[in-house]
Coordinates of N, CA and C in Angstrom, one line a residue:
X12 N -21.6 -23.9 -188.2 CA -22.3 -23.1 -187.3 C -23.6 -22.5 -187.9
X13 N -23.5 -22.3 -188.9 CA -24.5 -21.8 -189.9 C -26.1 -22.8 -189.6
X14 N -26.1 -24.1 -189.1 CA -26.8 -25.1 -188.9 C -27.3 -25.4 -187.4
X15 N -26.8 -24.5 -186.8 CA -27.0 -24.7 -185.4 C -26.1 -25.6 -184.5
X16 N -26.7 -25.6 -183.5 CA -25.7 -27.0 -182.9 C -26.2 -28.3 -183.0
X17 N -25.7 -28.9 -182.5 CA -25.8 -30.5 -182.6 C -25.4 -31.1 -181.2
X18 N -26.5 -32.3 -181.2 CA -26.5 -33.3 -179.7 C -26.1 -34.6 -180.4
X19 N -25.8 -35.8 -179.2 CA -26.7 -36.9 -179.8 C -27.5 -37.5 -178.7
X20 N -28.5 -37.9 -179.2 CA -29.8 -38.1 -178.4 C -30.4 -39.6 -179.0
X21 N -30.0 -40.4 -177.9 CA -30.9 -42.4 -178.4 C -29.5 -42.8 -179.6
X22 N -28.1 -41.9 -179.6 CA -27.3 -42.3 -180.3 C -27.5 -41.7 -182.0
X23 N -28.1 -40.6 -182.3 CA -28.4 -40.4 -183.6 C -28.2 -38.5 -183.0
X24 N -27.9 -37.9 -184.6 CA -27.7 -36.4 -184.5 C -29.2 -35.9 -184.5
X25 N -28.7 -34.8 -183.4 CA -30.3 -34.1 -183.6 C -29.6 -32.5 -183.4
X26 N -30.5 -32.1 -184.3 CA -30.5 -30.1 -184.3 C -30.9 -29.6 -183.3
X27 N -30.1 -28.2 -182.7 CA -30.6 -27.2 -182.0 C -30.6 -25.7 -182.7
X28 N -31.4 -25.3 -182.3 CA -31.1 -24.0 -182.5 C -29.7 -23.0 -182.2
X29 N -29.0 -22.8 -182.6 CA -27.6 -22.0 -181.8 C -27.6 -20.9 -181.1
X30 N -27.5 -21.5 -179.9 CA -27.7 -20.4 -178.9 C -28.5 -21.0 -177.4
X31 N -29.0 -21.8 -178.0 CA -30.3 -22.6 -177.3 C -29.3 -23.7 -176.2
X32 N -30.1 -24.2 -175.2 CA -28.8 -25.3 -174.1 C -28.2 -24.5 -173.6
X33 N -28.4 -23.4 -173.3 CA -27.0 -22.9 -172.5 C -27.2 -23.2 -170.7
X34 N -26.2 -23.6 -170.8 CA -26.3 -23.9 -169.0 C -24.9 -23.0 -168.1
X35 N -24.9 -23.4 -166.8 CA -23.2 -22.8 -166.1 C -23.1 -23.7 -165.3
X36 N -21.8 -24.1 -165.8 CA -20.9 -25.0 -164.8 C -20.0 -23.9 -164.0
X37 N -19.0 -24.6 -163.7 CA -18.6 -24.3 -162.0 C -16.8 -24.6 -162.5
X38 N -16.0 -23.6 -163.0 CA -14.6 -24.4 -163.6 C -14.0 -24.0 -162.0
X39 N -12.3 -24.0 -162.1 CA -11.8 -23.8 -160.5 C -11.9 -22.1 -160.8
X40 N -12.2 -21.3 -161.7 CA -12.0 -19.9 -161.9 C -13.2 -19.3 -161.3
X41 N -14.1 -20.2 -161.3 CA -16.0 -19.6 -161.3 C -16.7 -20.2 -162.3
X42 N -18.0 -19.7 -162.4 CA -18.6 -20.5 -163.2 C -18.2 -19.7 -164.8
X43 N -19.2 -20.7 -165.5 CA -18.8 -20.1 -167.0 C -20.2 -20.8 -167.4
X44 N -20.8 -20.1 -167.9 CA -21.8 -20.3 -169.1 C -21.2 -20.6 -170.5
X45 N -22.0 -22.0 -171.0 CA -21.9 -22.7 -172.1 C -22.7 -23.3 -172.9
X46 N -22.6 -24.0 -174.1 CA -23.9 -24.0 -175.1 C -23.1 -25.1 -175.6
X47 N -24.3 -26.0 -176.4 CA -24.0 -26.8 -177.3 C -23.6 -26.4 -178.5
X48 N -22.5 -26.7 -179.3 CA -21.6 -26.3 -180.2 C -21.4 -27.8 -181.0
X49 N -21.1 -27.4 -182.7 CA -21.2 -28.2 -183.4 C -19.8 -28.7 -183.6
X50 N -19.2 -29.5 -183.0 CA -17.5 -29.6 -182.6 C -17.2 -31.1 -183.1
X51 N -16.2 -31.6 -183.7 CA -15.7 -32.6 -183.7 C -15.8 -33.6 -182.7
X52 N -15.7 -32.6 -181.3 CA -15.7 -33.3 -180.1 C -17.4 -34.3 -179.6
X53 N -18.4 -33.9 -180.1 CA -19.2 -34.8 -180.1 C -18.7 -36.2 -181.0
X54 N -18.2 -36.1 -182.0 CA -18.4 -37.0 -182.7 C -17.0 -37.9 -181.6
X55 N -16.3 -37.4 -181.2 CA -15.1 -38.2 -180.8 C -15.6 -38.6 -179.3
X56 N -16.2 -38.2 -178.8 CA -16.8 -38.8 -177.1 C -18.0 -39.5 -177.3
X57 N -18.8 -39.7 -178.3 CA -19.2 -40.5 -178.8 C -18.6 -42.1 -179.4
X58 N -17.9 -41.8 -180.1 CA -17.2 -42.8 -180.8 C -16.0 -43.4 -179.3
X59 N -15.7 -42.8 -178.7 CA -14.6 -43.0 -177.7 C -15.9 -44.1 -176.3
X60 N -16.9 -43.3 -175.7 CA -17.8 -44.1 -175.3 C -18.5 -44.8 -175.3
X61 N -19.1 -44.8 -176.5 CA -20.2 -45.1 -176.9 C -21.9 -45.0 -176.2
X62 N -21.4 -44.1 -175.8 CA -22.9 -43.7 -175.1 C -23.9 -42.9 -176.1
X63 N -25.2 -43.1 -175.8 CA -26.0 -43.0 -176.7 C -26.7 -41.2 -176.4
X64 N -26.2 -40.7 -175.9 CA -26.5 -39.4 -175.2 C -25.6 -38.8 -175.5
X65 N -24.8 -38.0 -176.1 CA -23.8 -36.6 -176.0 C -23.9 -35.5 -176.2
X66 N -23.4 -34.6 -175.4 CA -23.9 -33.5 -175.6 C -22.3 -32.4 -175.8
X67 N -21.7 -31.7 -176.8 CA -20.3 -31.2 -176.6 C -20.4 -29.8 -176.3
X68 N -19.9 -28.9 -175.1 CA -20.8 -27.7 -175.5 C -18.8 -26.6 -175.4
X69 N -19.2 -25.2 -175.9 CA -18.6 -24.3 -175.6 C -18.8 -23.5 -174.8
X70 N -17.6 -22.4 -174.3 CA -17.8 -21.3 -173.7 C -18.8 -20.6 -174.6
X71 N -19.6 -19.7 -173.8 CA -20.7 -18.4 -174.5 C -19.9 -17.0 -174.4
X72 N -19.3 -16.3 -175.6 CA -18.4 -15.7 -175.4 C -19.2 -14.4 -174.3
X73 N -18.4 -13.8 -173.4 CA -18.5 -12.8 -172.7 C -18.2 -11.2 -173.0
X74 N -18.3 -10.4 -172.4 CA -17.6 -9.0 -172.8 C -16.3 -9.4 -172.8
X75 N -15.6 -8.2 -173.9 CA -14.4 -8.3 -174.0 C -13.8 -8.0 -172.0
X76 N -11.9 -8.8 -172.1 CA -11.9 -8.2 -170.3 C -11.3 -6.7 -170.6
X77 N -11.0 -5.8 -169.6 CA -10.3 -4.8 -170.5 C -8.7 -5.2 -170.2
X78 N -8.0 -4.1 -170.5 CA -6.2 -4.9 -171.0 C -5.9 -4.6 -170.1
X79 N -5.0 -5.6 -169.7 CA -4.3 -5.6 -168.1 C -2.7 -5.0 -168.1
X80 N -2.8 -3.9 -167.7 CA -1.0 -3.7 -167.4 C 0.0 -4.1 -166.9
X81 N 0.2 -5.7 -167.2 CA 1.4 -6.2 -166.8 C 2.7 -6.3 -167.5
X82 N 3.8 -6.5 -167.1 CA 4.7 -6.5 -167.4 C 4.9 -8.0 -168.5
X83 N 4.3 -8.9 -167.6 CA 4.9 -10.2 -168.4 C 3.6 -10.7 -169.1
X84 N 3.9 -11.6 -170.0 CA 2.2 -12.0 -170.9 C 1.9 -12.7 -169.7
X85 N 0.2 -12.7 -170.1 CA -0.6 -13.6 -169.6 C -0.3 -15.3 -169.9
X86 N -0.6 -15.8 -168.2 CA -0.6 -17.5 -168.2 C -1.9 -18.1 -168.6
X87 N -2.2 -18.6 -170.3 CA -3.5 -19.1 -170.1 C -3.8 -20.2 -169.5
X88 N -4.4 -20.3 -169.6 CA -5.1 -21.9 -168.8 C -6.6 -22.2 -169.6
X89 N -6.3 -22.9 -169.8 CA -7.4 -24.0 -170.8 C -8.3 -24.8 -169.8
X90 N -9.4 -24.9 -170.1 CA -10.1 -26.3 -169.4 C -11.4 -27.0 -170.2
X91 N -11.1 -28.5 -169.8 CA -12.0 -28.8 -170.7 C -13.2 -29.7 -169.1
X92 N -14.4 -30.4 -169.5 CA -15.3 -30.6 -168.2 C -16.2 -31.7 -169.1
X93 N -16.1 -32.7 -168.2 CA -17.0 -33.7 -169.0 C -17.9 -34.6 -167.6
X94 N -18.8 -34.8 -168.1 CA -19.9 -35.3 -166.8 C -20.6 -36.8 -167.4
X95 N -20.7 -37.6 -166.8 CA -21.5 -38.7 -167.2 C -22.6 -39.0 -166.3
X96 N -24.0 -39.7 -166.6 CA -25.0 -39.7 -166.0 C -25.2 -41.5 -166.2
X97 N -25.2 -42.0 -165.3 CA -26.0 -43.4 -165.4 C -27.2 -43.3 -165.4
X98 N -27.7 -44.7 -166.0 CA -29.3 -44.7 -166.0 C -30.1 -44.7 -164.5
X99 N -29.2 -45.0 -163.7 CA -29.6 -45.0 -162.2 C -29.5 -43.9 -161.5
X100 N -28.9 -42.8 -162.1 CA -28.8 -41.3 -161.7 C -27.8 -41.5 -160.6
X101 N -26.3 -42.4 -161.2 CA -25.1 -42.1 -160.5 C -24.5 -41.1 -161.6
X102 N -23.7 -40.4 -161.2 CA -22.8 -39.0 -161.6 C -21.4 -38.9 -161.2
X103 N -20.5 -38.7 -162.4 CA -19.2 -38.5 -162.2 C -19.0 -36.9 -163.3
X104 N -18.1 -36.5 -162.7 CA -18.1 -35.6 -163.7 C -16.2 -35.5 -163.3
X105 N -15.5 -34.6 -164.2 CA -14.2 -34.5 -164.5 C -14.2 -33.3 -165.3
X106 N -12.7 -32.6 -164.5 CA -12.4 -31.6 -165.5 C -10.8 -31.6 -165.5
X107 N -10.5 -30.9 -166.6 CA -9.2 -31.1 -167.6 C -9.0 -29.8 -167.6
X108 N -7.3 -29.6 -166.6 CA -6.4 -28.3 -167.0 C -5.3 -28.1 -167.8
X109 N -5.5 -27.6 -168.6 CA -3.7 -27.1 -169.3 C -3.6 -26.0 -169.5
X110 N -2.6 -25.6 -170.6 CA -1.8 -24.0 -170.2 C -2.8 -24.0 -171.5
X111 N -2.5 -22.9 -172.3 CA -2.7 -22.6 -173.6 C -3.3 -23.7 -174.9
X112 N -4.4 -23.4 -175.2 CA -5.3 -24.4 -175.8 C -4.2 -24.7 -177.3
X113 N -3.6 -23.9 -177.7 CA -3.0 -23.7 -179.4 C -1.9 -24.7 -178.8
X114 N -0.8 -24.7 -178.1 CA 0.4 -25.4 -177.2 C -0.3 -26.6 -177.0
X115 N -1.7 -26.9 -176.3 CA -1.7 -28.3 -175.8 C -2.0 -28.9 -177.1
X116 N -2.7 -28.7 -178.2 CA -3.2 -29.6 -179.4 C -1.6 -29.7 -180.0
X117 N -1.0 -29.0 -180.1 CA 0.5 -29.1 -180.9 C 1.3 -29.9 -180.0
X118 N 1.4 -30.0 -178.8 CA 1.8 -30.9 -177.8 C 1.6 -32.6 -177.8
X119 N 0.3 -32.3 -178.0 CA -0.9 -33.9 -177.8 C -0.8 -34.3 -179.5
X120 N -0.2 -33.3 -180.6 CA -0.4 -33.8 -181.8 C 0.7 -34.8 -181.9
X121 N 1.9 -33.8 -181.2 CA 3.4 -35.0 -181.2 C 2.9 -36.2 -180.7
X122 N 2.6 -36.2 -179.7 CA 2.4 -37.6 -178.6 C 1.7 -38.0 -179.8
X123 N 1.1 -38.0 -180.4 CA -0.4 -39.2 -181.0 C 1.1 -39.8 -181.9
X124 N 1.5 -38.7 -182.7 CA 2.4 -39.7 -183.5 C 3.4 -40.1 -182.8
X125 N 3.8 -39.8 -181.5 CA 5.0 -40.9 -181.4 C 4.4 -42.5 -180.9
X126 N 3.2 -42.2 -179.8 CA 2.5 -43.2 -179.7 C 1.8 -44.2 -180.8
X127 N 1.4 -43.3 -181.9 CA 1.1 -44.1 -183.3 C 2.7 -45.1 -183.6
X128 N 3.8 -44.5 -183.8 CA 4.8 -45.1 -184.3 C 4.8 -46.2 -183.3
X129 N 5.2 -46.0 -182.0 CA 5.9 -46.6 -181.0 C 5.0 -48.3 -181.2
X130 N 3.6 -47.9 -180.6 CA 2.2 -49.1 -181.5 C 2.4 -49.4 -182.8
X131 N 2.6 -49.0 -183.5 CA 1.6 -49.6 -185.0 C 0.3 -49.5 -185.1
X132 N -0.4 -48.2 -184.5 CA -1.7 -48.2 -184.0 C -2.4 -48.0 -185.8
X133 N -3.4 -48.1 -186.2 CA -4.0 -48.0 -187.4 C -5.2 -47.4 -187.3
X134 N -5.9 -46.8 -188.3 CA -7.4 -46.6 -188.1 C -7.4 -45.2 -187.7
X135 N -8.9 -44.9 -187.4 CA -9.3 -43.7 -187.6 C -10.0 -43.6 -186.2
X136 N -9.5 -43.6 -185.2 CA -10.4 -43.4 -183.8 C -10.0 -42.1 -182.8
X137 N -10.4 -41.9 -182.2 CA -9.8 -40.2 -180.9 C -8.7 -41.1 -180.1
X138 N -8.1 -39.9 -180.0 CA -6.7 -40.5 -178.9 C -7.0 -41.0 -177.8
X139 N -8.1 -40.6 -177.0 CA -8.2 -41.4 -175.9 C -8.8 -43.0 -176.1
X140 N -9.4 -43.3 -177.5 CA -9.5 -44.6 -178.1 C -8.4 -45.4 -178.4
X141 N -7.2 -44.7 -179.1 CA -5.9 -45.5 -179.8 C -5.4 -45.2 -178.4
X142 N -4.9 -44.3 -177.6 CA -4.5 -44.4 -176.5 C -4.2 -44.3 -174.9
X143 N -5.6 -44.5 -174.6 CA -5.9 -44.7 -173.1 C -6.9 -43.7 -172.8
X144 N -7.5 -43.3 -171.6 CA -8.0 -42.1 -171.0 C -7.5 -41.2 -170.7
X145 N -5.6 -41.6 -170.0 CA -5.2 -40.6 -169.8 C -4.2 -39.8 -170.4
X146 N -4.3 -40.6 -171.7 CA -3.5 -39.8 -172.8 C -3.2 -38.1 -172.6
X147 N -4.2 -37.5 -172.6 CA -4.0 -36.2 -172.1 C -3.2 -35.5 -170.8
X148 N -3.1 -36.3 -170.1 CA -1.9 -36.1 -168.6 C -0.8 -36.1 -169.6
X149 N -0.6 -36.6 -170.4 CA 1.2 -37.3 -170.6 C 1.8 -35.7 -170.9
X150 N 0.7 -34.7 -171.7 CA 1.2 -33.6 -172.1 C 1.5 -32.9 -170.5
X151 N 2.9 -32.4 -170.8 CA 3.0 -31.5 -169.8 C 2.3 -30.3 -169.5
X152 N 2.0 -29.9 -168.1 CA 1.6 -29.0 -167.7 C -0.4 -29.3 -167.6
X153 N -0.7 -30.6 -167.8 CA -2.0 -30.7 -167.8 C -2.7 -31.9 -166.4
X154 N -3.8 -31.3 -166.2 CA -4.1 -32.3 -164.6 C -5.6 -32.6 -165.0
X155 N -6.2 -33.2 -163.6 CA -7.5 -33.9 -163.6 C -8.1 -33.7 -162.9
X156 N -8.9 -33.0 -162.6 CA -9.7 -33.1 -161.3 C -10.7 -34.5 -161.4
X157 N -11.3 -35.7 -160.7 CA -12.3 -36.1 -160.6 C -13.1 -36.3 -159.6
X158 N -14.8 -36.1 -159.5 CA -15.2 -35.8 -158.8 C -16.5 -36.9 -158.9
X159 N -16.1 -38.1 -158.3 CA -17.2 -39.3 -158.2 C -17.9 -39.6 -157.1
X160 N -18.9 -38.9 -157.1 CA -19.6 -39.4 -155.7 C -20.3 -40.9 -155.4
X161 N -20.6 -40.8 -154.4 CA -20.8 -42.3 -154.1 C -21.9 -43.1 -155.2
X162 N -21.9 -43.9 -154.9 CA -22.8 -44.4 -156.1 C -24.3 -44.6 -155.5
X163 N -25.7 -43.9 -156.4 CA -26.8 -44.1 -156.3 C -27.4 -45.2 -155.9
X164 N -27.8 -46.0 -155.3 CA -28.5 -47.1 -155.0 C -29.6 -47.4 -156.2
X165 N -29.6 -48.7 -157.1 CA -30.7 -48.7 -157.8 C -31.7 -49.5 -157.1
X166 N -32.8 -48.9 -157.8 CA -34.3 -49.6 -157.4 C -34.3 -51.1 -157.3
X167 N -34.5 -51.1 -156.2 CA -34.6 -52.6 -155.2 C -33.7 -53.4 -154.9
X168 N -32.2 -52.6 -154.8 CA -31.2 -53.2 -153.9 C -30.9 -52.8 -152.7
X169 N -30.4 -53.5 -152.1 CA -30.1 -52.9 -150.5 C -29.1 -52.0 -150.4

């Protein structure tokens, strides 16, 4: 973090300033403001797509909320939001629910290795590379929203 964040742009790393990119998406909670962040996750939605454009961003932390007097703990809920842009300016975008972000990676770590065993899978790639797109459903308690609109017409077809 010390270096800022990081894109990829024509498929090569490029610097930002940290703090800089912040935009707001729209989760099922409301929106949330977010920034490009120097995350593994570029490097893996890159290497998983191979699109020449990535951008990985995080939440912009907010005020603390204040402490809520309930009896029982809090249900978290995690979400992750990923958008793709064609060169024809078609758009799909997707987002990803689960409970507790610490639970789903400890969840999704088992599955990799049972799926590694189960395969014989080798190598060094992201799980949705060694195993599918929807590797992430298989964990319980996690869904999909997708939201593909019709597709843009490109220049000079009917």
């Amino acid at each position: 973090m010390p270096f800022g964040g990081w894109i990829r742009r024509a498929g090569h790393l490029e610097s930002l300033p940290l703090g800089s990119g912040i935009i707001t998406i729209t989760f099922p909670d409301g929106p949330c403001a977010i920034m490009p962040l120097p995350t593994g996750d570029l490097e893996a939605a890159f290497q998983a797509t191979g699109a020449a454009d990535v951008t990985a961003y995080a939440a912009v932390p907010g005020p603390p909320s204040p402490p809520a007097a309930a009896t029982e703990p809090p249900a978290y809920r995690s979400f992750g939001w990923a958008r793709a842009t064609s060169p024809h300016g078609g758009m799909a975008e997707a987002w990803l629910q689960t409970g507790e972000s610490y639970a789903f990676t400890a969840a999704a770590s088992i599955r990799a290795v049972e799926e590694t065993l189960a395969r014989s899978a080798s190598g060094a790639v992201s799980p949705a590379a060694a195993f599918g797109a929807d590797f992430a459903l298989t964990i319980p308690g996690t869904t999909r929203t997708d939201t593909i609109p019709a597709e843009v017409p490109v220049a000079g077809e009917a």
